[in-house]
């Protein structure tokens, strides 16, 4: 996947932020190190960023920095799990996940009252997939154990969740975020879920609690 | 592991003379003489007078103070580091505060809230701090990123890139009391390829590109290209090959 890049100078012009702010946000880990792409240009070395990602992120920071501290923001953007546990009831009451998704997940996660962040994320991902209408509830049942078992292996690294189908047989798997994959013909990618994006959404929703 | 061991069971570790111990969880660690710790070490305070080697990472919640030599093969994490000796770190250094009167040599990145340098700092990686005050020598292989950079040049300093909010680089004053012990060289220069910030004041700096909001180029500077937004000023004895307002 070739991404469109934006130079640091263009970025500052476009967003109206200063060098100081940019470096500050980098220090606070609001902007991940991988986004700083150094390339040589005719004026010497220049830094480039993945355009869509950085513009989205800066837009979020600018809009939310009045309500949240930079550390809280960093926590939200970080792919790391938050050390929290939430009663499932509350998740349903607050419309963070649907009753359907919660019921399906319950069988695998167990009847525990409090869900860890990882478990909550799993239900949230399932809910998201069901909402897209691309997967059936039956397929959702295979998603949960797959996600619960393998997600933690990625640790700090980010991953995408992919659903394939061939001749009516569906396969779920997790790959490092943005990684390229190729298949034999006849295989169809039904769904590619950007898990870090969902983590961000979920954290934002949980913060309201 | 931390939670399992209650605060009471943390024991003190003292090495006097020459000895080698296993790493683990301790309260206070004190080394007088020569000590080797095999494995990761977690403690509250560490004090070393003499020579110490840690074959692992060191996490010290409160303070690490070194008089002498200390070689940490892994990373260093925790509260404050005070050194008037030599500290070598193999992994990432992540501390609340660094107070360096001696030398710190790092093979990896350094992150801290506050860095106060009166000796020498050498790192192959990046160096990030909210406030970076230098009255000594530094060589940074990557990016020096600080909210407030206050540098007085005593000897030649070097960084690959510098970025931050307020950047002030001056040559050291001969009148300063510190100058009696540590005489500043009048030819001390800072070399950097790219320097970017909001408010920039430079003296004795050699840079390819300087980009900023308000830029003042003082005496002794040799700058290839300056890009500024609001304000630009060039003092006497400064060379600026090209400049542009954006």
Coordinates of C-alpha atoms in Angstrom, one line a residue:
Chain A
X1 CA 0.0 0.0 0.0
X2 CA 1.7 3.2 -1.2
X3 CA 0.6 6.1 1.0
X4 CA 0.5 9.7 0.0
X5 CA 3.2 11.6 1.9
X6 CA 3.2 15.2 3.1
X7 CA 6.4 17.2 4.0
X8 CA 6.8 18.8 7.4
X9 CA 6.6 22.3 5.9
X10 CA 3.4 21.6 4.1
X11 CA 1.9 20.0 7.2
X12 CA 2.6 23.1 9.3
X13 CA 1.2 25.4 6.7
X14 CA -1.9 23.3 6.3
X15 CA -2.7 22.8 9.9
X16 CA -1.3 26.1 11.3
X17 CA 0.6 24.5 14.1
X18 CA 4.1 25.5 15.0
X19 CA 7.4 23.5 15.2
X20 CA 7.3 23.7 18.9
X21 CA 3.9 22.0 19.1
X22 CA 4.9 19.4 16.6
X23 CA 8.0 18.5 18.6
X24 CA 6.1 18.6 21.8
X25 CA 3.4 16.2 20.6
X26 CA 6.2 13.9 19.4
X27 CA 7.8 14.0 22.9
X28 CA 4.4 13.2 24.4
X29 CA 4.0 10.2 22.0
X30 CA 0.9 11.7 20.4
X31 CA 2.6 11.2 17.1
X32 CA 4.3 7.8 16.6
X33 CA 7.9 7.6 15.7
X34 CA 7.1 5.4 12.6
X35 CA 5.3 8.4 11.0
X36 CA 8.4 10.4 10.8
X37 CA 9.8 9.4 7.5
X38 CA 13.2 10.9 6.7
X39 CA 14.0 11.4 3.0
X40 CA 16.7 13.3 1.3
X41 CA 15.6 16.2 -0.7
X42 CA 17.5 18.9 -2.7
X43 CA 17.6 21.1 0.4
X44 CA 19.1 18.4 2.5
X45 CA 17.2 15.9 4.6
X46 CA 13.4 16.5 5.0
X47 CA 10.8 14.8 7.1
X48 CA 7.7 13.4 5.6
X49 CA 4.5 12.0 7.1
X50 CA 1.7 9.7 5.9
X51 CA -0.7 12.4 4.9
X52 CA -4.1 11.1 5.8
X53 CA -3.0 9.6 9.2
X54 CA -1.2 12.7 10.4
X55 CA -3.9 15.1 9.3
X56 CA -6.5 13.0 11.1
X57 CA -4.4 12.8 14.2
X58 CA -3.6 16.5 14.3
X59 CA -7.2 17.4 13.8
X60 CA -8.1 15.2 16.8
X61 CA -5.4 16.7 19.0
X62 CA -6.3 20.2 18.1
X63 CA -10.0 19.6 18.9
X64 CA -9.6 17.6 22.1
X65 CA -6.6 19.3 23.7
X66 CA -8.8 21.8 25.5
X67 CA -10.8 19.0 27.2
X68 CA -8.1 16.5 27.8
X69 CA -4.5 16.8 29.0
X70 CA -1.7 15.7 26.6
X71 CA -1.0 12.6 28.7
X72 CA -4.7 11.6 28.5
X73 CA -4.6 12.0 24.8
X74 CA -1.4 10.0 24.5
X75 CA -3.1 7.2 26.5
X76 CA -6.0 7.3 24.1
X77 CA -3.8 7.0 21.0
X78 CA -1.6 4.4 22.3
X79 CA -2.4 0.8 21.2
X80 CA -1.5 -0.4 24.6
X81 CA -4.3 -1.9 26.7
X82 CA -5.7 0.2 29.4
X83 CA -5.6 -1.3 32.8
X84 CA -9.3 -1.1 33.5
X85 CA -12.2 -3.4 34.0
X86 CA -15.8 -2.5 33.1
X87 CA -19.0 -4.2 34.0
X88 CA -20.6 -5.6 30.8
X89 CA -24.0 -4.2 31.8
X90 CA -22.6 -0.7 31.6
X91 CA -21.2 -1.3 28.1
X92 CA -24.6 -2.3 26.9
X93 CA -26.5 0.4 28.7
X94 CA -24.2 3.0 27.2
X95 CA -24.6 1.6 23.7
X96 CA -20.9 0.9 23.3
X97 CA -21.7 -2.6 22.2
X98 CA -25.0 -4.2 21.1
X99 CA -26.8 -6.8 23.2
X100 CA -26.4 -9.3 20.4
X101 CA -22.6 -9.0 20.4
X102 CA -22.4 -9.2 24.1
X103 CA -24.5 -12.3 24.3
X104 CA -22.5 -14.1 21.6
X105 CA -19.2 -13.1 23.4
X106 CA -20.5 -14.1 26.8
X107 CA -20.2 -17.8 25.9
X108 CA -16.5 -17.5 25.2
X109 CA -15.4 -14.9 27.7
X110 CA -17.4 -16.4 30.6
X111 CA -20.0 -14.9 32.8
X112 CA -17.6 -12.7 34.6
X113 CA -19.2 -9.4 35.7
X114 CA -16.1 -7.3 34.9
X115 CA -14.5 -7.3 31.5
X116 CA -10.8 -6.4 31.0
X117 CA -9.9 -3.9 28.3
X118 CA -8.8 -6.7 26.0
X119 CA -12.1 -8.6 26.4
X120 CA -14.1 -5.4 25.9
X121 CA -12.1 -4.7 22.8
X122 CA -12.9 -8.1 21.5
X123 CA -16.6 -7.6 22.0
X124 CA -16.3 -4.2 20.4
X125 CA -14.5 -5.6 17.3
X126 CA -17.2 -8.3 17.0
X127 CA -19.9 -5.7 17.3
X128 CA -18.2 -3.6 14.6
X129 CA -18.0 -6.5 12.3
X130 CA -21.6 -7.4 12.8
X131 CA -22.7 -3.8 12.2
X132 CA -21.0 -3.8 8.8
X133 CA -23.4 -6.6 7.9
X134 CA -20.5 -8.6 6.2
X135 CA -20.3 -11.4 8.7
X136 CA -22.9 -13.7 10.2
X137 CA -23.4 -14.3 13.9
X138 CA -22.2 -17.8 13.3
X139 CA -18.9 -16.5 11.9
X140 CA -18.7 -14.1 14.8
X141 CA -18.5 -17.1 17.1
X142 CA -15.1 -18.1 15.5
X143 CA -13.9 -14.5 15.6
X144 CA -13.9 -14.3 19.4
X145 CA -11.6 -17.2 20.3
X146 CA -9.3 -16.2 17.5
X147 CA -9.0 -12.7 18.6
X148 CA -8.7 -13.5 22.3
X149 CA -6.0 -16.0 21.7
X150 CA -3.8 -14.2 19.3
X151 CA -4.3 -10.5 19.9
X152 CA -2.0 -10.3 22.8
X153 CA 0.8 -11.8 20.8
X154 CA 1.1 -8.6 18.9
X155 CA 1.9 -6.8 22.2
X156 CA 2.6 -3.1 21.4
X157 CA 2.6 -3.7 17.7
X158 CA -0.6 -2.8 15.9
X159 CA -2.6 -5.3 13.9
X160 CA -5.5 -5.7 11.4
X161 CA -8.2 -8.3 11.5
X162 CA -9.0 -9.9 8.2
X163 CA -11.9 -12.1 7.1
X164 CA -11.5 -14.2 4.0
X165 CA -14.0 -16.3 2.3
X166 CA -13.6 -18.9 -0.4
X167 CA -16.3 -21.2 -1.6
X168 CA -18.4 -20.2 1.4
X169 CA -15.7 -21.1 3.9
X170 CA -14.6 -18.2 6.0
X171 CA -11.3 -17.7 7.7
X172 CA -10.3 -15.1 10.3
X173 CA -6.8 -14.0 10.9
X174 CA -4.7 -11.2 12.3
X175 CA -1.8 -9.5 10.5
X176 CA 0.6 -6.7 11.4
X177 CA -1.2 -3.4 10.6
X178 CA -0.8 -2.3 7.0
X179 CA 0.9 -5.5 6.0
X180 CA 0.5 -6.7 2.4
X181 CA -1.1 -10.1 1.7
X182 CA -1.8 -11.9 -1.5
X183 CA -3.9 -14.9 -2.2
X184 CA -4.8 -17.5 -4.8
X185 CA -7.7 -16.6 -7.0
X186 CA -11.1 -17.3 -5.8
X187 CA -10.3 -15.9 -2.3
X188 CA -12.2 -12.8 -1.4
X189 CA -11.3 -10.4 1.4
X190 CA -14.6 -9.7 3.0
X191 CA -13.5 -7.4 5.7
X192 CA -10.3 -5.7 6.9
X193 CA -10.6 -4.2 10.3
X194 CA -8.2 -1.5 11.5
X195 CA -7.9 -2.6 15.1
X196 CA -5.8 0.5 16.3
X197 CA -8.5 2.7 14.9
X198 CA -11.1 0.8 16.9
X199 CA -9.0 0.9 20.0
X200 CA -8.9 4.7 19.7
X201 CA -12.7 4.9 19.3
X202 CA -13.3 2.5 22.2
X203 CA -11.0 4.4 24.5
X204 CA -12.8 7.6 23.7
X205 CA -16.1 6.1 24.4
X206 CA -14.8 4.6 27.7
X207 CA -13.4 7.9 28.8
X208 CA -16.9 9.2 29.0
X209 CA -17.7 6.7 31.7
Chain B
X1 CA 6.2 -9.4 39.9
X2 CA 6.3 -6.1 41.6
X3 CA 2.8 -6.3 43.1
X4 CA 3.5 -9.8 44.6
X5 CA 6.3 -8.5 46.7
X6 CA 5.0 -6.2 49.3
X7 CA 7.0 -3.2 50.3
X8 CA 8.1 -4.8 53.6
X9 CA 9.8 -7.7 52.0
X10 CA 12.1 -5.5 49.9
X11 CA 15.5 -5.8 51.3
X12 CA 18.6 -3.7 51.2
X13 CA 21.6 -4.8 49.3
X14 CA 25.0 -3.7 50.2
X15 CA 28.2 -4.6 48.5
X16 CA 31.5 -3.6 50.1
X17 CA 34.8 -4.7 48.7
X18 CA 34.4 -6.9 45.6
X19 CA 31.4 -9.1 45.0
X20 CA 28.9 -10.4 42.5
X21 CA 25.2 -10.9 43.2
X22 CA 22.0 -11.8 41.4
X23 CA 19.5 -9.2 40.3
X24 CA 16.1 -9.0 41.7
X25 CA 13.9 -6.7 43.8
X26 CA 15.6 -4.6 46.4
X27 CA 14.9 -1.6 48.6
X28 CA 18.2 0.3 48.7
X29 CA 21.3 -0.8 46.8
X30 CA 24.6 0.4 47.9
X31 CA 27.9 -0.4 46.3
X32 CA 31.2 0.6 47.8
X33 CA 34.1 -0.9 45.9
X34 CA 33.4 -3.2 43.1
X35 CA 30.2 -4.9 42.4
X36 CA 28.6 -6.9 39.6
X37 CA 24.8 -7.6 39.4
X38 CA 23.7 -10.4 37.2
X39 CA 20.2 -9.8 35.8
X40 CA 17.5 -7.2 35.9
X41 CA 17.4 -5.1 39.0
X42 CA 14.5 -3.2 40.6
X43 CA 15.1 -1.0 43.5
X44 CA 14.2 2.3 45.1
X45 CA 17.5 3.9 45.5
X46 CA 20.9 2.9 44.1
X47 CA 24.1 4.4 45.2
X48 CA 27.5 3.5 43.8
X49 CA 30.9 4.6 44.9
X50 CA 33.4 2.7 42.9
X51 CA 32.8 0.3 40.0
X52 CA 29.5 -1.3 39.2
X53 CA 28.3 -3.5 36.3
X54 CA 24.7 -4.6 35.8
X55 CA 24.1 -7.3 33.2
X56 CA 20.5 -6.5 32.7
X57 CA 18.2 -3.5 33.1
X58 CA 18.0 -1.2 36.1
X59 CA 14.8 0.3 37.4
X60 CA 15.2 2.7 40.3
X61 CA 12.0 4.4 41.4
X62 CA 13.6 7.2 43.4
X63 CA 17.2 7.9 42.7
X64 CA 20.4 6.6 41.2
X65 CA 23.6 8.3 42.3
X66 CA 27.0 7.4 40.8
X67 CA 30.4 8.4 41.9
X68 CA 32.8 6.3 39.9
X69 CA 31.9 4.0 37.1
X70 CA 28.7 2.3 36.2
X71 CA 28.0 0.1 33.3
X72 CA 24.4 -0.9 32.6
X73 CA 24.1 -3.4 29.8
X74 CA 20.3 -3.0 29.5
X75 CA 18.0 -0.1 29.9
X76 CA 17.8 2.4 32.7
X77 CA 14.4 3.5 34.1
X78 CA 13.2 5.5 37.1
X79 CA 13.4 8.7 39.0
X80 CA 16.5 10.8 39.1
X81 CA 20.0 10.1 38.0
X82 CA 22.8 12.0 39.6
X83 CA 26.3 11.3 38.4
X84 CA 29.7 12.8 38.9
X85 CA 31.3 9.7 37.4
X86 CA 30.8 7.7 34.2
X87 CA 27.6 6.0 33.4
X88 CA 27.2 3.8 30.3
X89 CA 23.8 2.5 29.3
X90 CA 23.2 0.0 26.6
X91 CA 19.4 0.2 26.3
X92 CA 16.8 3.0 26.5
X93 CA 17.2 5.5 29.3
X94 CA 13.9 6.8 30.6
X95 CA 14.2 8.9 33.7
X96 CA 12.4 11.8 35.4
X97 CA 15.5 13.8 35.8
X98 CA 19.1 13.7 34.7
X99 CA 21.7 15.6 36.5
X100 CA 25.1 15.0 34.9
X101 CA 28.3 16.4 36.2
X102 CA 30.3 13.5 34.9
X103 CA 29.7 11.5 31.7
X104 CA 26.8 9.6 30.4
X105 CA 27.3 7.4 27.3
X106 CA 24.2 5.8 25.8
X107 CA 23.9 3.5 22.9
X108 CA 20.2 4.1 22.6
X109 CA 17.5 6.9 23.1
X110 CA 17.3 9.1 26.2
X111 CA 13.9 10.3 27.5
X112 CA 13.6 12.6 30.4
X113 CA 11.6 15.5 31.8
X114 CA 14.6 17.5 32.7
X115 CA 18.2 17.2 31.7
X116 CA 20.8 19.3 33.4
X117 CA 24.2 18.8 31.9
X118 CA 27.5 20.1 33.3
X119 CA 29.7 17.3 32.0
X120 CA 29.4 15.2 28.9
X121 CA 26.5 13.5 27.2
X122 CA 27.0 11.1 24.4
X123 CA 24.2 9.2 22.7
X124 CA 23.9 7.3 19.5
X125 CA 20.1 7.6 19.5
X126 CA 17.6 10.5 20.1
X127 CA 17.5 12.7 23.2
X128 CA 14.1 14.0 24.4
X129 CA 13.4 16.3 27.3
X130 CA 10.9 19.0 28.3
X131 CA 13.8 21.1 29.4
X132 CA 17.4 20.7 28.3
X133 CA 20.1 22.8 30.0
X134 CA 23.7 22.3 28.9
X135 CA 26.8 23.8 30.2
X136 CA 29.1 21.1 28.9
X137 CA 29.6 18.8 25.9
X138 CA 27.1 16.7 24.1
X139 CA 27.1 14.6 21.0
X140 CA 23.7 13.3 19.9
X141 CA 23.5 10.9 16.9
X142 CA 19.8 11.4 16.4
X143 CA 17.3 14.1 17.2
X144 CA 17.6 16.4 20.2
X145 CA 14.0 17.3 21.0
X146 CA 13.2 19.6 23.8
X147 CA 10.6 22.1 24.8
X148 CA 13.1 24.5 26.2
X149 CA 16.7 24.3 25.1
X150 CA 19.3 26.4 26.9
X151 CA 22.8 25.7 25.7
X152 CA 26.0 27.4 26.6
X153 CA 28.9 26.1 24.5
X154 CA 32.0 25.2 26.5
X155 CA 33.5 22.8 23.9
X156 CA 32.4 21.6 20.5
X157 CA 29.0 20.1 20.6
X158 CA 27.1 18.1 17.9
X159 CA 23.6 16.9 17.2
X160 CA 22.2 15.4 14.0
X161 CA 19.0 17.4 14.3
X162 CA 17.5 19.8 16.9
X163 CA 13.8 20.5 17.3
X164 CA 11.8 22.3 19.9
X165 CA 10.0 25.3 21.2
X166 CA 12.5 27.8 22.5
X167 CA 16.0 27.3 21.4
X168 CA 18.8 29.4 22.8
X169 CA 22.4 28.7 22.0
X170 CA 25.1 31.0 23.3
X171 CA 28.8 30.8 23.8
X172 CA 29.9 30.4 27.4
X173 CA 30.7 33.5 29.4
X174 CA 34.2 33.7 30.8
X175 CA 32.8 35.5 33.8
X176 CA 30.8 32.6 35.0
X177 CA 32.1 31.0 38.3
X178 CA 32.1 27.6 36.7
X179 CA 34.6 28.9 34.1
X180 CA 37.4 28.9 36.7
X181 CA 37.3 25.0 36.8
X182 CA 36.1 24.3 33.4
X183 CA 37.4 26.9 31.0
X184 CA 35.3 27.4 28.0
X185 CA 37.0 27.3 24.6
X186 CA 36.4 30.5 22.7
X187 CA 36.3 28.5 19.4
X188 CA 33.6 26.1 20.7
X189 CA 31.0 25.4 18.0
X190 CA 27.7 23.6 17.8
X191 CA 27.3 21.6 14.5
X192 CA 23.9 20.4 13.5
X193 CA 22.3 19.6 10.1
X194 CA 18.7 20.8 10.7
X195 CA 17.5 23.0 13.5
X196 CA 13.8 23.8 13.9
X197 CA 11.9 25.7 16.5
X198 CA 9.5 28.5 17.4
X199 CA 11.9 31.0 18.9
X200 CA 15.5 30.6 17.9
X201 CA 18.6 32.5 19.1
X202 CA 21.9 31.2 17.9
X203 CA 25.6 32.0 18.5
X204 CA 28.6 30.0 17.3
X205 CA 26.5 27.5 15.4
X206 CA 27.1 25.8 12.2
X207 CA 24.0 24.5 10.6
X208 CA 22.8 23.6 7.1
X209 CA 19.2 24.6 7.6
X210 CA 17.4 26.6 10.3
X211 CA 13.7 26.9 10.3
X212 CA 11.6 28.8 12.7
X213 CA 9.0 31.4 13.6
X214 CA 11.3 34.1 15.1
X215 CA 14.9 33.6 14.2
X216 CA 17.9 35.6 15.4
X217 CA 21.3 34.6 14.1
X218 CA 24.0 35.9 16.4
X219 CA 27.8 36.2 16.1
X220 CA 29.9 33.3 15.0
X221 CA 27.2 31.5 13.1
X222 CA 27.5 29.8 9.7
X223 CA 24.1 28.9 8.4
X224 CA 23.4 27.6 4.9
X225 CA 19.7 28.4 4.7
X226 CA 17.2 30.1 7.0
X227 CA 13.5 29.8 6.7
X228 CA 11.4 32.1 8.9
X229 CA 7.8 33.1 9.4
X230 CA 7.6 36.3 11.5
X231 CA 11.0 37.7 12.3
X232 CA 14.5 37.5 11.1
X233 CA 17.6 39.2 12.5
X234 CA 21.2 38.7 11.6
X235 CA 23.9 40.1 13.8
X236 CA 27.4 41.2 12.9
X237 CA 29.9 38.4 12.4
X238 CA 27.2 36.0 11.2
X239 CA 27.2 34.2 7.8
X240 CA 23.8 33.3 6.3
X241 CA 24.1 32.1 2.7
X242 CA 20.4 32.2 1.9
X243 CA 17.2 33.1 3.6
X244 CA 13.5 33.0 2.8
X245 CA 10.3 34.2 4.5
X246 CA 7.5 31.7 4.3

